[in-house]
Amino acid sequence: MQRIEPVIYKTKMLQTRSFISTLKESPENAESISHRLMLRANMVRMLVAGVYSYMPLGFKVLSKIENIIRQEMNSVGSQELLLPSLQPIELWQKTGRDELLGETMIRFTDRRGRKLCLGPTHEEVVTELAANFVKSYRDLPFVLYQIQTKFRDEVRPRFGIVRSCEFIMKDAYSFDRDIKGLVEIYEKMRLAYEKIFRRCGLDFVSVKADSGVIGGDVSHEFMVPAESGEDVIFKCKICNEVKSAAEVQVEDCPHCKQDMEKVNTLEIGHIFQLGEKYSKALGVKFLDEEGKQQTVQMGCYGIGVSRLISAIIEQNHDKDGIIWPAQVAPYQVVVVPVNVSDKEIFEKACDIHKTLEEAGIECLLDDRDERAGVKFKDADLLGFPLRITVGNKWTNEKKLELMERRSKGSRDIGAGQALEEVRRCLQTGDCG
Ligand SMILES: Nc1ncnc2c1ncn2[C@@H]1O[C@H](COP(=O)(O)OP(=O)(O)OP(=O)(O)O)[C@@H](O)[C@H]1O
Ligand SMILES: [Mg+2]
Ligand SMILES: [Zn+2]
């Protein structure tokens, strides 16, 4: 039978033209669940070890996460900018981090003989920028942030985009006149981080952390419990108190005096009260009301934006594949005509797809000439929150099947109800 071309959908989201492909088998040398599923769903593709391309599906998820981060960062009054990846080594020498970062930093000399690196983080660049801007107490406080590619020659790139040599980070930097101001913005950021991770569908904890090479006095890490996580935290089985490895010497809960359990975690974010570490080295000073010169108090706030994709999958999957939380799903709905050669079925599927898209719901039409079983398996693997099937029930009873990915609960609906039902299910996460 001849395939029916969905003429009006030439530019719409057809699965046959969307660069989506799936692998049945788990690829070799993928060591974690999220890495395996991301490769099977063709979300990312390795170029060389530790370096990945984001395929359209992976990029869609990345963009959704970035937008959640932008909204929450903007809502606490921070301003987005974009700093360069190419940075002079000289600048790093001023803070002493040139040596500290050592081989993690990717360095080279350009044709002018300038010694440069590819930025592994941006404290130096942003602090130097602030030094040229801040003059008076009136210029403070402010917070700048960016979402940008970082480069780190990791000793052991692993688990796909969890630990890669080129990755996307959101990094924010706060500048304040005193410690009180710094602590205030730090607390605001902490709450913003909690909102971001909740909106990404993550179950996370925050623990007091070691400040490492970034430095400073107080710092917190945001951790996602995950089997493949390279960090550990300690959790009390009785009161759920959590402690970082840095905090725990005897492995007893401070409240219950009971053994704490080791939990593997992925670090998704890290915030620091830097104090004067960078502002002193790079001279960010201001005149206070009395005309006295003071040093700016800084904080910095990082999120592993690309690593978040892996963290979300680590926590949201089942034996059949990924289960996207609606807010970060690449498409909210996949419409599956069971037989694209059946004119009535295919046209109805196109029709439903159009209705949803026009209502602003991101929707994919699985227009492939494949068996229904193959399409269902792929939809499960790719993890779209909702699936609408147009099949024999449409031919016989004018009913569509609406299925929810997480619970696999489904029910029959009329075509006229599709939009309203999809909206309701996306909101409540339940359509059974
Ligand atoms: N190599 C990497 N690949 C992907 N994401 C990373 C990588 N290194 C760090 N991140 C992410 O960027 C965030 C902020 O960077 P930061 O410098 O605080 O990380 P880090 O302490 O070096 O992390 P890790 O201990 O995992 O190496 C981290 O919380 C993490 O989520
Ligand atoms: Mg590191
Ligand atoms: Zn306890």
Short mmCIF file of C-alpha atoms and ligand atoms in Angstrom, two decimals:
data_model
loop_
_atom_site.label_atom_id
_atom_site.label_comp_id
_atom_site.label_asym_id
_atom_site.label_seq_id
_atom_site.Cartn_x
_atom_site.Cartn_y
_atom_site.Cartn_z
CA MET A 1 0.00 0.00 0.00
CA GLN A 2 1.16 3.49 -0.71
CA ARG A 3 2.27 5.65 2.16
CA ILE A 4 0.10 8.69 2.74
CA GLU A 5 2.12 11.89 2.80
CA PRO A 6 1.03 14.33 5.49
CA VAL A 7 1.36 17.31 3.15
CA ILE A 8 0.39 19.99 5.62
CA TYR A 9 2.92 18.66 8.13
CA LYS A 10 6.04 18.97 6.03
CA THR A 11 7.65 21.23 8.58
CA LYS A 12 6.01 19.79 11.69
CA MET A 13 7.43 17.28 14.11
CA LEU A 14 7.38 14.05 12.22
CA GLN A 15 9.40 11.26 13.72
CA THR A 16 10.72 10.27 10.27
CA ARG A 17 12.35 13.69 9.90
CA SER A 18 13.39 14.50 13.40
CA PHE A 19 16.77 12.78 13.70
CA ILE A 20 15.29 10.42 16.24
CA SER A 21 16.63 6.90 16.18
CA THR A 22 16.77 4.19 18.78
CA LEU A 23 18.98 1.25 19.65
CA LYS A 24 17.42 -1.98 20.91
CA GLU A 25 20.55 -3.20 22.63
CA SER A 26 22.53 -1.47 25.33
CA PRO A 27 25.72 -0.15 23.78
CA GLU A 28 28.97 -1.58 25.06
CA ASN A 29 31.12 0.49 27.42
CA ALA A 30 28.22 2.54 28.75
CA GLU A 31 28.62 2.06 32.49
CA SER A 32 25.57 3.79 33.93
CA ILE A 33 21.83 3.61 33.34
CA SER A 34 21.57 7.21 32.18
CA HIS A 35 24.49 6.81 29.78
CA ARG A 36 22.99 3.64 28.29
CA LEU A 37 19.55 5.17 27.90
CA MET A 38 20.90 8.40 26.41
CA LEU A 39 22.84 6.45 23.80
CA ARG A 40 19.89 4.14 23.07
CA ALA A 41 17.64 7.18 22.63
CA ASN A 42 20.26 8.95 20.48
CA MET A 43 20.23 11.98 22.75
CA VAL A 44 23.97 12.42 22.68
CA ARG A 45 26.77 11.09 20.54
CA MET A 46 30.40 10.74 21.49
CA LEU A 47 32.91 12.50 19.23
CA VAL A 48 36.01 11.45 21.18
CA ALA A 49 36.29 10.30 24.79
CA GLY A 50 34.74 12.92 27.07
CA VAL A 51 33.34 15.03 24.22
CA TYR A 52 29.71 14.80 23.14
CA SER A 53 27.33 16.20 20.55
CA TYR A 54 23.80 16.91 21.73
CA MET A 55 21.40 15.46 19.22
CA PRO A 56 18.06 17.26 18.68
CA LEU A 57 16.25 15.27 21.39
CA GLY A 58 19.04 15.79 23.93
CA PHE A 59 19.34 19.44 22.99
CA LYS A 60 15.62 19.96 23.56
CA VAL A 61 15.95 18.64 27.12
CA LEU A 62 19.05 20.77 27.68
CA SER A 63 17.18 23.89 26.51
CA LYS A 64 14.25 23.16 28.81
CA ILE A 65 16.58 22.83 31.78
CA GLU A 66 18.37 26.03 30.79
CA ASN A 67 15.09 27.90 30.65
CA ILE A 68 14.04 26.72 34.10
CA ILE A 69 17.41 27.89 35.40
CA ARG A 70 17.07 31.26 33.64
CA GLN A 71 13.62 31.85 35.07
CA GLU A 72 14.73 31.12 38.63
CA MET A 73 18.01 33.05 38.34
CA ASN A 74 16.21 36.08 36.89
CA SER A 75 13.58 35.88 39.60
CA VAL A 76 16.21 36.46 42.31
CA GLY A 77 17.50 39.47 40.41
CA SER A 78 20.61 38.03 38.78
CA GLN A 79 21.57 39.19 35.32
CA GLU A 80 22.64 36.97 32.46
CA LEU A 81 25.78 37.70 30.48
CA LEU A 82 28.22 35.65 28.43
CA LEU A 83 31.92 35.50 29.24
CA PRO A 84 34.66 34.24 26.92
CA SER A 85 35.98 30.69 26.93
CA LEU A 86 39.39 31.87 25.76
CA GLN A 87 41.20 33.27 28.77
CA PRO A 88 44.76 34.56 29.34
CA ILE A 89 46.82 32.38 31.70
CA GLU A 90 48.20 35.62 33.21
CA LEU A 91 44.85 36.22 34.84
CA TRP A 92 45.00 32.80 36.49
CA GLN A 93 48.49 33.48 37.77
CA LYS A 94 47.14 36.45 39.74
CA THR A 95 44.98 34.19 41.89
CA GLY A 96 47.43 31.31 42.03
CA ARG A 97 44.99 28.97 40.39
CA ASP A 98 47.12 28.49 37.30
CA GLU A 99 49.19 25.96 39.25
CA LEU A 100 46.31 24.64 41.31
CA LEU A 101 44.32 23.60 38.26
CA GLY A 102 47.39 22.12 36.61
CA GLU A 103 46.61 19.65 33.86
CA THR A 104 42.85 20.00 34.30
CA MET A 105 43.19 23.27 32.42
CA ILE A 106 43.42 22.97 28.64
CA ARG A 107 46.20 25.36 27.58
CA PHE A 108 47.94 26.47 24.45
CA THR A 109 49.90 29.31 22.89
CA ASP A 110 48.29 31.19 20.02
CA ARG A 111 50.03 32.59 16.91
CA ARG A 112 50.72 35.86 18.70
CA GLY A 113 52.52 33.96 21.42
CA ARG A 114 49.77 34.58 23.97
CA LYS A 115 49.39 31.88 26.59
CA LEU A 116 45.73 30.98 26.78
CA CYS A 117 43.42 28.42 28.29
CA LEU A 118 39.89 27.23 27.65
CA GLY A 119 37.96 28.33 30.72
CA PRO A 120 37.34 25.54 33.25
CA THR A 121 35.35 28.07 35.35
CA HIS A 122 35.05 31.86 35.43
CA GLU A 123 35.84 33.36 38.84
CA GLU A 124 38.93 35.12 37.49
CA VAL A 125 37.26 36.56 34.39
CA VAL A 126 34.17 37.81 36.16
CA THR A 127 36.14 39.26 39.09
CA GLU A 128 38.43 41.16 36.75
CA LEU A 129 35.32 42.49 35.03
CA ALA A 130 33.84 43.62 38.34
CA ALA A 131 37.12 45.30 39.34
CA ASN A 132 36.66 47.65 36.39
CA PHE A 133 33.04 48.35 37.16
CA VAL A 134 32.69 48.67 40.93
CA LYS A 135 33.69 52.06 42.35
CA SER A 136 31.24 52.97 45.07
CA TYR A 137 28.94 51.22 47.55
CA ARG A 138 26.16 52.41 45.22
CA ASP A 139 27.32 49.93 42.59
CA LEU A 140 26.60 47.03 44.96
CA PRO A 141 25.15 44.45 45.34
CA PHE A 142 24.71 42.58 42.05
CA VAL A 143 24.70 39.04 40.71
CA LEU A 144 25.85 37.99 37.25
CA TYR A 145 25.36 34.60 35.69
CA GLN A 146 25.94 32.75 32.46
CA ILE A 147 25.12 29.41 30.90
CA GLN A 148 28.20 28.36 29.03
CA THR A 149 30.56 25.62 27.96
CA LYS A 150 33.38 24.75 30.35
CA PHE A 151 36.51 22.79 29.49
CA ARG A 152 38.26 20.46 31.92
CA ASP A 153 40.74 17.78 30.99
CA GLU A 154 39.27 15.33 33.51
CA VAL A 155 41.53 12.47 34.62
CA ARG A 156 38.72 10.06 34.03
CA PRO A 157 35.84 11.17 31.80
CA ARG A 158 32.97 8.82 32.64
CA PHE A 159 29.30 8.02 32.36
CA GLY A 160 28.75 10.03 29.19
CA ILE A 161 27.90 13.64 29.97
CA VAL A 162 28.11 13.12 33.75
CA ARG A 163 31.84 13.70 33.65
CA SER A 164 32.96 15.04 30.33
CA CYS A 165 35.83 17.27 29.21
CA GLU A 166 33.48 19.82 27.64
CA PHE A 167 30.23 20.48 29.50
CA ILE A 168 27.59 23.11 30.10
CA MET A 169 27.54 24.92 33.42
CA LYS A 170 25.44 27.68 34.86
CA ASP A 171 27.76 29.81 36.92
CA ALA A 172 26.67 32.82 38.92
CA TYR A 173 28.75 35.30 40.90
CA SER A 174 27.52 37.67 43.59
CA PHE A 175 29.21 40.91 44.67
CA ASP A 176 28.32 42.52 47.96
CA ARG A 177 29.61 45.19 50.30
CA ASP A 178 29.67 43.00 53.40
CA ILE A 179 29.30 39.49 54.80
CA LYS A 180 25.69 40.14 55.78
CA GLY A 181 24.81 40.91 52.16
CA LEU A 182 26.74 37.89 50.96
CA VAL A 183 24.90 35.56 53.34
CA GLU A 184 21.55 37.01 52.26
CA ILE A 185 22.13 36.41 48.56
CA TYR A 186 23.64 33.00 49.33
CA GLU A 187 20.42 31.99 51.05
CA LYS A 188 18.34 33.33 48.15
CA MET A 189 20.43 31.34 45.71
CA ARG A 190 20.06 28.23 47.83
CA LEU A 191 16.29 28.52 47.64
CA ALA A 192 16.42 29.23 43.90
CA TYR A 193 18.51 26.07 43.46
CA GLU A 194 15.95 24.04 45.36
CA LYS A 195 13.21 25.36 43.08
CA ILE A 196 15.23 24.59 39.96
CA PHE A 197 15.95 21.01 40.97
CA ARG A 198 12.37 20.39 42.05
CA ARG A 199 11.10 21.71 38.71
CA CYS A 200 13.48 19.31 36.98
CA GLY A 201 11.76 16.43 38.78
CA LEU A 202 14.74 15.61 40.99
CA ASP A 203 14.90 14.12 44.44
CA PHE A 204 17.97 15.83 45.96
CA VAL A 205 19.65 16.77 49.20
CA SER A 206 22.02 19.59 50.09
CA VAL A 207 25.00 19.05 52.34
CA LYS A 208 27.78 21.19 53.76
CA ALA A 209 30.78 20.71 51.55
CA ASP A 210 34.47 21.15 51.20
CA SER A 211 35.29 24.27 49.14
CA GLY A 212 38.06 22.53 47.16
CA VAL A 213 40.01 24.49 44.55
CA ILE A 214 37.31 27.16 44.31
CA GLY A 215 37.99 28.18 47.91
CA GLY A 216 36.07 30.18 50.49
CA ASP A 217 34.65 29.36 53.90
CA VAL A 218 31.09 28.11 53.59
CA SER A 219 29.84 25.95 50.77
CA HIS A 220 26.97 23.58 50.04
CA GLU A 221 26.66 20.83 47.50
CA PHE A 222 23.43 19.64 45.95
CA MET A 223 23.41 15.89 45.57
CA VAL A 224 21.17 13.46 43.73
CA PRO A 225 21.16 9.88 45.03
CA ALA A 226 22.10 7.70 42.04
CA GLU A 227 23.58 4.23 41.80
CA SER A 228 26.43 5.36 39.56
CA GLY A 229 27.22 8.52 41.56
CA GLU A 230 30.93 9.02 42.25
CA ASP A 231 30.35 10.97 45.48
CA VAL A 232 28.97 9.63 48.74
CA ILE A 233 26.88 11.16 51.47
CA PHE A 234 25.85 9.63 54.79
CA LYS A 235 22.20 9.30 55.65
CA CYS A 236 20.61 8.35 58.95
CA LYS A 237 18.15 5.49 58.53
CA ILE A 238 16.07 6.80 61.41
CA CYS A 239 15.80 10.59 61.12
CA ASN A 240 16.98 11.02 57.48
CA GLU A 241 19.68 13.51 58.49
CA VAL A 242 22.28 13.78 55.72
CA LYS A 243 25.96 14.64 56.02
CA SER A 244 28.69 15.02 53.44
CA ALA A 245 31.71 12.73 53.57
CA ALA A 246 33.74 15.82 54.64
CA GLU A 247 31.57 16.30 57.74
CA VAL A 248 31.44 12.71 58.98
CA GLN A 249 34.31 11.33 61.11
CA VAL A 250 32.55 8.71 63.17
CA GLU A 251 29.84 7.32 61.07
CA ASP A 252 27.10 7.97 63.62
CA CYS A 253 24.04 10.21 63.31
CA PRO A 254 24.53 13.28 65.55
CA HIS A 255 20.89 13.00 66.71
CA CYS A 256 20.20 9.27 66.93
CA LYS A 257 23.74 8.03 67.55
CA GLN A 258 23.01 5.28 65.06
CA ASP A 259 24.97 4.10 62.04
CA MET A 260 24.57 6.31 59.01
CA GLU A 261 24.14 4.64 55.67
CA LYS A 262 26.45 5.40 52.73
CA VAL A 263 24.53 6.65 49.68
CA ASN A 264 26.10 7.13 46.26
CA THR A 265 25.32 10.54 44.81
CA LEU A 266 25.86 12.75 41.80
CA GLU A 267 26.85 16.35 42.47
CA ILE A 268 24.53 18.60 40.47
CA GLY A 269 25.31 21.96 42.04
CA HIS A 270 27.77 23.66 44.33
CA ILE A 271 27.53 27.09 45.97
CA PHE A 272 30.28 28.96 47.81
CA GLN A 273 30.68 31.97 50.07
CA LEU A 274 33.99 33.07 48.64
CA GLY A 275 34.47 36.14 50.76
CA GLU A 276 37.49 38.17 49.62
CA LYS A 277 39.52 35.39 48.02
CA TYR A 278 39.16 36.65 44.43
CA SER A 279 38.20 40.26 45.07
CA LYS A 280 41.42 40.76 47.05
CA ALA A 281 43.66 39.10 44.46
CA LEU A 282 42.12 41.06 41.60
CA GLY A 283 41.37 44.29 43.43
CA VAL A 284 37.59 44.67 43.53
CA LYS A 285 37.32 47.60 45.92
CA PHE A 286 34.72 50.26 46.62
CA LEU A 287 34.37 53.43 48.62
CA ASP A 288 31.81 53.24 51.43
CA GLU A 289 29.63 56.13 52.69
CA GLU A 290 32.55 57.51 54.68
CA GLY A 291 34.85 57.41 51.71
CA LYS A 292 36.77 54.47 53.14
CA GLN A 293 38.04 51.82 50.76
CA GLN A 294 36.58 48.30 51.29
CA THR A 295 36.96 44.93 49.58
CA VAL A 296 33.95 43.32 47.90
CA GLN A 297 32.52 40.06 49.35
CA MET A 298 31.87 37.47 46.66
CA GLY A 299 29.88 34.28 46.30
CA CYS A 300 29.76 31.81 43.43
CA TYR A 301 27.06 29.38 42.44
CA GLY A 302 27.40 26.53 39.92
CA ILE A 303 25.00 24.07 38.36
CA GLY A 304 26.08 21.21 36.09
CA VAL A 305 23.45 21.91 33.45
CA SER A 306 24.37 19.06 31.12
CA ARG A 307 24.94 16.68 34.05
CA LEU A 308 21.37 17.41 35.14
CA ILE A 309 20.08 15.53 32.10
CA SER A 310 21.86 12.39 33.32
CA ALA A 311 20.71 12.96 36.90
CA ILE A 312 17.09 13.26 35.77
CA ILE A 313 17.33 9.99 33.86
CA GLU A 314 19.10 8.21 36.75
CA GLN A 315 16.05 9.00 38.87
CA ASN A 316 13.32 8.77 36.26
CA HIS A 317 13.39 5.51 34.34
CA ASP A 318 12.11 1.96 34.40
CA LYS A 319 13.05 -1.26 32.62
CA ASP A 320 11.54 0.06 29.37
CA GLY A 321 13.33 3.39 29.22
CA ILE A 322 13.29 7.03 30.22
CA ILE A 323 10.32 8.66 32.00
CA TRP A 324 10.61 12.42 31.46
CA PRO A 325 9.10 14.73 34.04
CA ALA A 326 6.70 16.88 31.96
CA GLN A 327 8.65 20.13 32.54
CA VAL A 328 11.80 18.86 30.86
CA ALA A 329 10.37 16.35 28.37
CA PRO A 330 11.56 16.89 24.78
CA TYR A 331 7.94 16.40 23.68
CA GLN A 332 4.94 16.22 25.97
CA VAL A 333 2.99 13.88 23.76
CA VAL A 334 3.66 11.34 21.04
CA VAL A 335 0.80 10.53 18.68
CA VAL A 336 1.03 7.01 17.31
CA PRO A 337 -1.04 5.93 14.31
CA VAL A 338 -0.78 2.12 14.42
CA ASN A 339 -0.90 1.89 10.65
CA VAL A 340 0.22 4.78 8.47
CA SER A 341 -1.24 3.12 5.37
CA ASP A 342 -4.74 3.31 6.79
CA LYS A 343 -6.03 6.65 5.56
CA GLU A 344 -8.64 7.12 8.26
CA ILE A 345 -6.22 6.29 11.08
CA PHE A 346 -3.38 8.36 9.71
CA GLU A 347 -5.52 11.40 9.01
CA LYS A 348 -6.97 11.30 12.49
CA ALA A 349 -3.47 11.10 13.96
CA CYS A 350 -2.41 14.15 11.90
CA ASP A 351 -5.52 15.92 13.03
CA ILE A 352 -4.89 15.27 16.74
CA HIS A 353 -1.26 16.27 16.32
CA LYS A 354 -2.30 19.54 14.74
CA THR A 355 -4.84 20.32 17.46
CA LEU A 356 -2.26 19.76 20.20
CA GLU A 357 0.50 21.71 18.47
CA GLU A 358 -1.79 24.64 17.81
CA ALA A 359 -2.63 24.66 21.51
CA GLY A 360 1.08 24.99 22.29
CA ILE A 361 1.65 21.41 23.40
CA GLU A 362 4.86 19.93 22.05
CA CYS A 363 3.86 16.88 20.18
CA LEU A 364 5.62 14.33 18.00
CA LEU A 365 3.87 12.34 15.28
CA ASP A 366 5.26 8.84 14.86
CA ASP A 367 4.65 8.65 11.12
CA ARG A 368 7.02 5.72 10.59
CA ASP A 369 5.85 2.75 8.60
CA GLU A 370 6.57 0.34 11.47
CA ARG A 371 4.59 -2.20 13.44
CA ALA A 372 2.63 -0.80 16.38
CA GLY A 373 4.75 -2.87 18.81
CA VAL A 374 7.95 -1.26 17.55
CA LYS A 375 6.48 2.22 17.92
CA PHE A 376 5.22 1.54 21.43
CA LYS A 377 8.62 0.21 22.53
CA ASP A 378 10.34 3.31 21.13
CA ALA A 379 7.84 5.65 22.76
CA ASP A 380 8.55 3.92 26.09
CA LEU A 381 12.31 4.17 25.58
CA LEU A 382 12.16 7.85 24.57
CA GLY A 383 9.99 8.54 27.60
CA PHE A 384 7.40 11.10 26.43
CA PRO A 385 4.97 11.70 29.32
CA LEU A 386 1.86 10.91 27.23
CA ARG A 387 1.07 8.73 24.24
CA ILE A 388 -2.05 8.93 22.13
CA THR A 389 -2.70 5.86 20.02
CA VAL A 390 -4.91 5.96 16.97
CA GLY A 391 -5.74 2.37 16.12
CA ASN A 392 -8.53 -0.12 15.49
CA LYS A 393 -10.57 1.37 18.31
CA TRP A 394 -10.72 4.53 16.27
CA THR A 395 -11.92 2.62 13.20
CA ASN A 396 -14.53 0.70 15.16
CA GLU A 397 -15.62 2.89 18.07
CA LYS A 398 -14.16 6.34 17.34
CA LYS A 399 -12.02 6.11 20.47
CA LEU A 400 -8.36 7.03 21.01
CA GLU A 401 -6.15 5.57 23.70
CA LEU A 402 -4.38 8.00 26.04
CA MET A 403 -1.55 6.43 27.99
CA GLU A 404 0.65 7.89 30.72
CA ARG A 405 4.28 6.80 30.55
CA ARG A 406 5.11 6.65 34.25
CA SER A 407 2.17 4.57 35.50
CA LYS A 408 1.37 3.00 32.11
CA GLY A 409 -2.23 3.77 33.08
CA SER A 410 -4.44 4.31 30.03
CA ARG A 411 -7.96 5.07 29.04
CA ASP A 412 -10.12 5.59 26.00
CA ILE A 413 -11.12 9.08 25.03
CA GLY A 414 -13.09 10.69 22.22
CA ALA A 415 -11.21 12.85 19.71
CA GLY A 416 -12.95 16.00 20.95
CA GLN A 417 -11.60 15.42 24.47
CA ALA A 418 -7.97 14.92 23.47
CA LEU A 419 -6.70 18.44 24.16
CA GLU A 420 -8.51 18.84 27.44
CA GLU A 421 -7.43 15.36 28.65
CA VAL A 422 -3.80 15.94 27.65
CA ARG A 423 -3.76 19.22 29.54
CA ARG A 424 -5.28 17.62 32.60
CA CYS A 425 -2.87 14.66 32.57
CA LEU A 426 0.17 16.88 32.12
CA GLN A 427 -0.92 18.91 35.09
CA THR A 428 -1.86 16.10 37.43
CA GLY A 429 0.63 13.51 36.13
CA ASP A 430 -2.17 10.99 36.12
CA CYS A 431 -4.49 9.83 33.37
CA GLY A 432 -5.56 6.37 34.55
N1 LIG B 1 33.54 17.19 34.09
C1 LIG B 1 32.29 17.55 34.30
N2 LIG B 1 31.32 17.18 33.44
C2 LIG B 1 30.03 17.55 33.64
N3 LIG B 1 29.63 18.32 34.68
C3 LIG B 1 30.55 18.73 35.55
C4 LIG B 1 31.93 18.36 35.43
N4 LIG B 1 32.63 18.91 36.44
C5 LIG B 1 31.73 19.59 37.19
N5 LIG B 1 30.49 19.49 36.68
C6 LIG B 1 29.25 20.11 37.19
O1 LIG B 1 29.45 21.50 37.38
C7 LIG B 1 29.05 21.88 38.69
C8 LIG B 1 29.88 23.05 39.21
O2 LIG B 1 31.30 22.81 39.04
P1 LIG B 1 32.32 22.60 40.27
O3 LIG B 1 33.61 23.20 39.86
O4 LIG B 1 31.69 23.01 41.53
O5 LIG B 1 32.41 21.00 40.15
P2 LIG B 1 33.41 19.94 40.82
O6 LIG B 1 33.43 20.14 42.28
O7 LIG B 1 34.68 19.89 40.08
O8 LIG B 1 32.54 18.62 40.47
P3 LIG B 1 33.06 17.12 40.57
O9 LIG B 1 33.39 16.91 42.03
O10 LIG B 1 31.91 16.28 40.12
O11 LIG B 1 34.26 17.06 39.68
C9 LIG B 1 29.22 20.61 39.51
O12 LIG B 1 28.36 20.62 40.63
C10 LIG B 1 28.84 19.54 38.52
O13 LIG B 1 27.44 19.34 38.53
MG MG B 2 35.83 18.35 39.37
ZN ZN B 3 19.41 10.29 62.92
#
